[in-house]
PDB file of C-alpha atoms in Angstrom:
ATOM      1  CA  MET A1447     -14.489 -10.127   3.922  1.00 42.00           C
ATOM      2  CA  ASN A1448     -13.322 -13.805   3.371  1.00 43.00           C
ATOM      3  CA  SER A1449      -9.123 -14.107   3.018  1.00 56.00           C
ATOM      4  CA  LEU A1450      -9.658 -16.973   1.498  1.00 56.00           C
ATOM      5  CA  THR A1451      -9.075 -17.515  -2.655  1.00 53.00           C
ATOM      6  CA  GLN A1452      -9.215 -20.475  -4.292  1.00 49.00           C
ATOM      7  CA  HIS A1453      -6.159 -21.936  -6.235  1.00 47.00           C
ATOM      8  CA  HIS A1454      -6.585 -24.783  -8.484  1.00 47.00           C
ATOM      9  CA  GLY A1455      -9.200 -26.075  -6.437  1.00 44.00           C
ATOM     10  CA  GLN A1456      -6.833 -25.658  -3.256  1.00 46.00           C
ATOM     11  CA  SER A1457      -8.118 -22.213  -0.549  1.00 52.00           C
ATOM     12  CA  LYS A1458      -5.298 -20.620   0.444  1.00 73.00           C
ATOM     13  CA  GLU A1459      -4.485 -17.966   2.842  1.00 87.00           C
ATOM     14  CA  ILE A1460      -4.225 -14.202   1.498  1.00 91.00           C
ATOM     15  CA  ALA A1461      -1.584 -13.006   3.180  1.00 93.00           C
ATOM     16  CA  GLY A1462      -1.404 -10.011   1.676  1.00 91.00           C
ATOM     17  CA  LEU A1463      -1.357  -7.902  -1.664  1.00 92.00           C
ATOM     18  CA  ASP A1464       2.101  -6.604  -3.420  1.00 89.00           C
ATOM     19  CA  PHE A1465       0.180  -4.635  -5.463  1.00 90.00           C
ATOM     20  CA  PHE A1466      -2.837  -2.559  -5.761  1.00 91.00           C
ATOM     21  CA  ALA A1467      -2.557   1.094  -8.069  1.00 90.00           C
ATOM     22  CA  ILE A1468      -5.634   2.910  -9.291  1.00 90.00           C
ATOM     23  CA  ALA A1469      -5.675   4.718 -12.600  1.00 89.00           C
ATOM     24  CA  LEU A1470      -7.810   6.503 -15.211  1.00 89.00           C
ATOM     25  CA  ILE A1471      -8.477   4.882 -18.362  1.00 86.00           C
ATOM     26  CA  SER A1472      -7.531   7.666 -20.297  1.00 84.00           C
ATOM     27  CA  ARG A1473      -4.531   6.968 -18.740  1.00 80.00           C
ATOM     28  CA  HIS A1474      -4.184  10.925 -17.337  1.00 81.00           C
ATOM     29  CA  ARG A1475      -3.610  12.117 -13.887  1.00 83.00           C
ATOM     30  CA  VAL A1476      -6.794  14.289 -14.337  1.00 86.00           C
ATOM     31  CA  ASP A1477      -9.984  13.979 -16.534  1.00 88.00           C
ATOM     32  CA  TYR A1478     -12.350  16.482 -16.171  1.00 89.00           C
ATOM     33  CA  MET A1479     -17.018  15.578 -17.264  1.00 90.00           C
ATOM     34  CA  PHE A1480     -19.969  17.254 -17.215  1.00 90.00           C
ATOM     35  CA  ALA A1481     -22.077  16.432 -13.793  1.00 92.00           C
ATOM     36  CA  ASN A1482     -24.912  15.543 -15.821  1.00 93.00           C
ATOM     37  CA  GLY A1483     -25.294  11.864 -14.319  1.00 93.00           C
ATOM     38  CA  ASN A1484     -24.452  10.675 -18.513  1.00 93.00           C
ATOM     39  CA  MET A1485     -20.703  11.227 -18.354  1.00 91.00           C
ATOM     40  CA  GLN A1486     -18.444   8.791 -17.545  1.00 93.00           C
ATOM     41  CA  VAL A1487     -14.925   8.799 -16.795  1.00 93.00           C
ATOM     42  CA  GLY A1488     -13.158   5.485 -16.907  1.00 92.00           C
ATOM     43  CA  VAL A1489     -11.411   3.960 -13.469  1.00 92.00           C
ATOM     44  CA  ILE A1490      -8.502   0.961 -13.502  1.00 91.00           C
ATOM     45  CA  ILE A1491      -7.627  -1.006 -10.197  1.00 92.00           C
ATOM     46  CA  ALA A1492      -4.861  -3.536 -10.741  1.00 91.00           C
ATOM     47  CA  ILE A1493      -3.974  -5.807  -7.633  1.00 93.00           C
ATOM     48  CA  ARG A1494      -2.300  -9.117  -7.309  1.00 93.00           C
ATOM     49  CA  ALA A1495      -2.862 -10.928  -4.058  1.00 94.00           C
ATOM     50  CA  LEU A1496       0.086 -13.002  -2.412  1.00 93.00           C
ATOM     51  CA  GLY A1497      -1.358 -16.561  -1.109  1.00 94.00           C
ATOM     52  CA  ASP A1498       0.561 -17.449   2.935  1.00 92.00           C
ATOM     53  CA  ASP A1499       3.572 -19.505   0.447  1.00 93.00           C
ATOM     54  CA  GLY A1500       4.176 -15.790  -0.773  1.00 92.00           C
ATOM     55  CA  LYS A1501       2.842 -17.286  -4.686  1.00 94.00           C
ATOM     56  CA  ILE A1502       0.869 -15.333  -5.871  1.00 93.00           C
ATOM     57  CA  VAL A1503      -3.270 -16.230  -5.828  1.00 94.00           C
ATOM     58  CA  GLN A1504      -6.166 -15.632  -8.266  1.00 95.00           C
ATOM     59  CA  LEU A1505      -9.259 -13.809  -5.925  1.00 96.00           C
ATOM     60  CA  SER A1506     -12.409 -14.293  -6.826  1.00 96.00           C
ATOM     61  CA  ASP A1507     -14.751 -12.500  -8.648  1.00 96.00           C
ATOM     62  CA  GLU A1508     -17.046 -11.401  -5.388  1.00 96.00           C
ATOM     63  CA  GLN A1509     -14.051 -10.259  -3.920  1.00 96.00           C
ATOM     64  CA  LEU A1510     -12.839  -8.121  -7.118  1.00 97.00           C
ATOM     65  CA  ASP A1511     -16.391  -6.632  -7.007  1.00 97.00           C
ATOM     66  CA  SER A1512     -15.345  -6.032  -3.574  1.00 97.00           C
ATOM     67  CA  ILE A1513     -13.262  -3.161  -3.948  1.00 97.00           C
ATOM     68  CA  GLN A1514     -14.651   0.349  -3.870  1.00 97.00           C
ATOM     69  CA  LEU A1515     -13.781   3.404  -4.771  1.00 96.00           C
ATOM     70  CA  ILE A1516     -13.372   5.956  -2.182  1.00 95.00           C
ATOM     71  CA  ASN A1517     -12.736   9.733  -1.158  1.00 93.00           C
ATOM     72  CA  TYR A1518      -8.850  10.678  -1.393  1.00 91.00           C
ATOM     73  CA  ARG A1519      -8.887  13.322   1.361  1.00 90.00           C
ATOM     74  CA  ASN A1520     -11.570  12.119   3.566  1.00 92.00           C
ATOM     75  CA  GLY A1521     -11.249   7.615   2.435  1.00 92.00           C
ATOM     76  CA  ASN A1522     -15.000   7.510   3.347  1.00 94.00           C
ATOM     77  CA  ALA A1523     -17.176   5.941   0.072  1.00 94.00           C
ATOM     78  CA  LEU A1524     -18.136   8.227  -2.326  1.00 95.00           C
ATOM     79  CA  SER A1525     -21.556  10.130  -1.751  1.00 92.00           C
ATOM     80  CA  GLY A1526     -23.086  13.226  -2.452  1.00 91.00           C
ATOM     81  CA  GLY A1527     -23.911  12.697  -6.265  1.00 95.00           C
ATOM     82  CA  TRP A1528     -20.781  10.675  -7.016  1.00 96.00           C
ATOM     83  CA  SER A1529     -21.238   6.794  -8.078  1.00 96.00           C
ATOM     84  CA  TYR A1530     -19.347   4.465  -9.687  1.00 97.00           C
ATOM     85  CA  SER A1531     -20.736   1.210 -11.427  1.00 96.00           C
ATOM     86  CA  SER A1532     -19.189  -1.893 -13.097  1.00 95.00           C
ATOM     87  CA  ILE A1533     -21.649  -1.083 -16.141  1.00 94.00           C
ATOM     88  CA  GLU A1534     -20.203   1.439 -19.547  1.00 91.00           C
ATOM     89  CA  ASN A1535     -22.987   3.093 -20.339  1.00 92.00           C
ATOM     90  CA  SER A1536     -23.488   4.787 -24.614  1.00 89.00           C
ATOM     91  CA  TYR A1537     -22.700   8.699 -24.034  1.00 83.00           C
ATOM     92  CA  VAL A1538     -19.045  10.188 -24.726  1.00 72.00           C
ATOM     93  CA  HIS A1539     -16.974   9.879 -21.835  1.00 73.00           C
ATOM     94  CA  GLN A1540     -14.411  12.700 -23.801  1.00 71.00           C
ATOM     95  CA  TYR A1541     -14.333  16.480 -22.567  1.00 60.00           C
ATOM     96  CA  PRO A1542     -15.054  17.653 -25.962  1.00 56.00           C
ATOM     97  CA  VAL A1543     -12.241  20.877 -24.927  1.00 47.00           C
ATOM     98  CA  GLY A1544      -9.092  18.917 -25.020  1.00 45.00           C
ATOM     99  CA  LEU A1545      -8.173  19.972 -21.140  1.00 38.00           C
ATOM    100  CA  ALA A1546      -6.783  16.502 -19.882  1.00 38.00           C
ATOM    101  CA  GLN A1547      -2.923  17.169 -18.761  1.00 37.00           C
ATOM    102  CA  SER A1548       0.465  15.098 -19.588  1.00 35.00           C
ATOM    103  CA  THR A1549      -0.465  11.016 -19.495  1.00 34.00           C
ATOM    104  CA  LEU A1550       1.041   9.151 -16.963  1.00 34.00           C
ATOM    105  CA  ASP A1551       1.677   5.139 -17.278  1.00 46.00           C
ATOM    106  CA  SER A1552       0.151   4.966 -12.900  1.00 46.00           C
ATOM    107  CA  LEU A1553       0.055   1.530 -13.398  1.00 54.00           C
ATOM    108  CA  HIS A1554       3.843   0.852 -12.466  1.00 51.00           C
ATOM    109  CA  GLU A1555       5.021  -0.881 -15.419  1.00 52.00           C
ATOM    110  CA  ALA A1556       7.984  -2.157 -13.834  1.00 47.00           C
ATOM    111  CA  GLN A1557       5.061  -4.128 -11.890  1.00 57.00           C
ATOM    112  CA  LEU A1558       3.451  -5.282 -14.897  1.00 55.00           C
ATOM    113  CA  ASP A1559       5.597  -7.794 -15.377  1.00 65.00           C
ATOM    114  CA  LYS A1560       3.664 -10.099 -13.005  1.00 75.00           C
ATOM    115  CA  PRO A1561       0.708 -11.617 -13.443  1.00 84.00           C
ATOM    116  CA  TYR A1562      -2.360  -8.689 -11.686  1.00 87.00           C
ATOM    117  CA  GLN A1563      -6.005  -8.336 -12.027  1.00 93.00           C
ATOM    118  CA  GLN A1564      -8.158  -5.051 -12.730  1.00 92.00           C
ATOM    119  CA  LYS A1565     -11.218  -3.892 -11.950  1.00 95.00           C
ATOM    120  CA  ILE A1566     -12.656  -1.580 -13.790  1.00 93.00           C
ATOM    121  CA  TYR A1567     -15.164   0.969 -12.767  1.00 95.00           C
ATOM    122  CA  TRP A1568     -17.514   4.048 -14.799  1.00 94.00           C
ATOM    123  CA  LEU A1569     -17.635   6.931 -12.135  1.00 95.00           C
ATOM    124  CA  THR A1570     -20.122   9.233 -12.669  1.00 95.00           C
ATOM    125  CA  THR A1571     -21.378  12.530 -10.828  1.00 95.00           C
ATOM    126  CA  THR A1572     -24.550  14.979 -10.120  1.00 96.00           C
ATOM    127  CA  LYS A1573     -22.472  17.347  -8.794  1.00 94.00           C
ATOM    128  CA  VAL A1574     -20.368  20.422  -9.563  1.00 92.00           C
ATOM    129  CA  GLU A1575     -17.082  20.105  -7.635  1.00 92.00           C
ATOM    130  CA  PRO A1576     -13.608  17.986  -8.153  1.00 91.00           C
ATOM    131  CA  ILE A1577     -13.038  15.306  -6.415  1.00 92.00           C
ATOM    132  CA  GLN A1578     -10.046  13.074  -5.901  1.00 91.00           C
ATOM    133  CA  ILE A1579     -10.515   9.433  -5.877  1.00 92.00           C
ATOM    134  CA  SER A1580      -8.761   6.371  -4.106  1.00 93.00           C
ATOM    135  CA  ALA A1581      -9.398   2.703  -4.327  1.00 94.00           C
ATOM    136  CA  GLN A1582      -9.602   0.538  -1.036  1.00 95.00           C
ATOM    137  CA  ILE A1583     -10.490  -3.389  -0.228  1.00 95.00           C
ATOM    138  CA  LEU A1584     -11.315  -5.552   2.538  1.00 93.00           C
ATOM    139  CA  LEU A1585      -9.549  -8.871   2.819  1.00 92.00           C
ATOM    140  CA  ASN A1586      -7.191 -10.449   5.498  1.00 86.00           C
ATOM    141  CA  GLN A1587      -7.197  -6.049   6.371  1.00 90.00           C
ATOM    142  CA  GLN A1588      -7.712  -2.676   5.085  1.00 91.00           C
ATOM    143  CA  TYR A1589      -5.627  -2.103   1.667  1.00 92.00           C
ATOM    144  CA  THR A1590      -5.985   0.887   0.088  1.00 90.00           C
ATOM    145  CA  THR A1591      -4.297   2.886  -2.744  1.00 88.00           C
ATOM    146  CA  ARG A1592      -5.250   6.616  -0.556  1.00 78.00           C
ATOM    147  CA  ASP A1593      -1.496   5.987   0.710  1.00 70.00           C
ATOM    148  CA  SER A1594       0.039   5.963  -2.286  1.00 63.00           C
ATOM    149  CA  GLU A1595      -1.518   7.312  -5.813  1.00 53.00           C
ATOM    150  CA  TYR A1596      -5.311   9.148  -6.585  1.00 52.00           C
ATOM    151  CA  TYR A1597      -6.361  10.968  -9.047  1.00 52.00           C
ATOM    152  CA  LYS A1598      -9.223  14.233 -10.048  1.00 55.00           C
ATOM    153  CA  VAL A1599     -12.139  14.415 -11.595  1.00 57.00           C
ATOM    154  CA  VAL A1600     -13.631  17.134 -12.312  1.00 45.00           C
TER     155      VAL A1600
END
């Protein structure tokens, strides 16, 4: 992935990220879903890139689309019945028995006072097993939320 981004018509080198976080749209730490391949759990990734001058730069749509959801435990791409898409389907997204745990503002309120970009994915599965998820992106180097945050989907 190219580590350049456009900013006011000029290319800027991406020096790094100063914010990269993942959360479930429900704002729960754990979400539940049926393994029918239709039910989806929304996942939001918040990201803020810095240019080589230390100023915030906007990532391109292509760069945002390169963010991947990964298995938190092993760092591998999701597989074995787990998949995700940018497209939300029309099926119900809430598990009917209210098993969700207490809410958590996982996007670190203190970090949200500066502009950031976001990517939303819709996770689904046909596998009956829990999974812990993280996000990763390759810019000037590989970045992952695996070092700090994970969210469990059952």
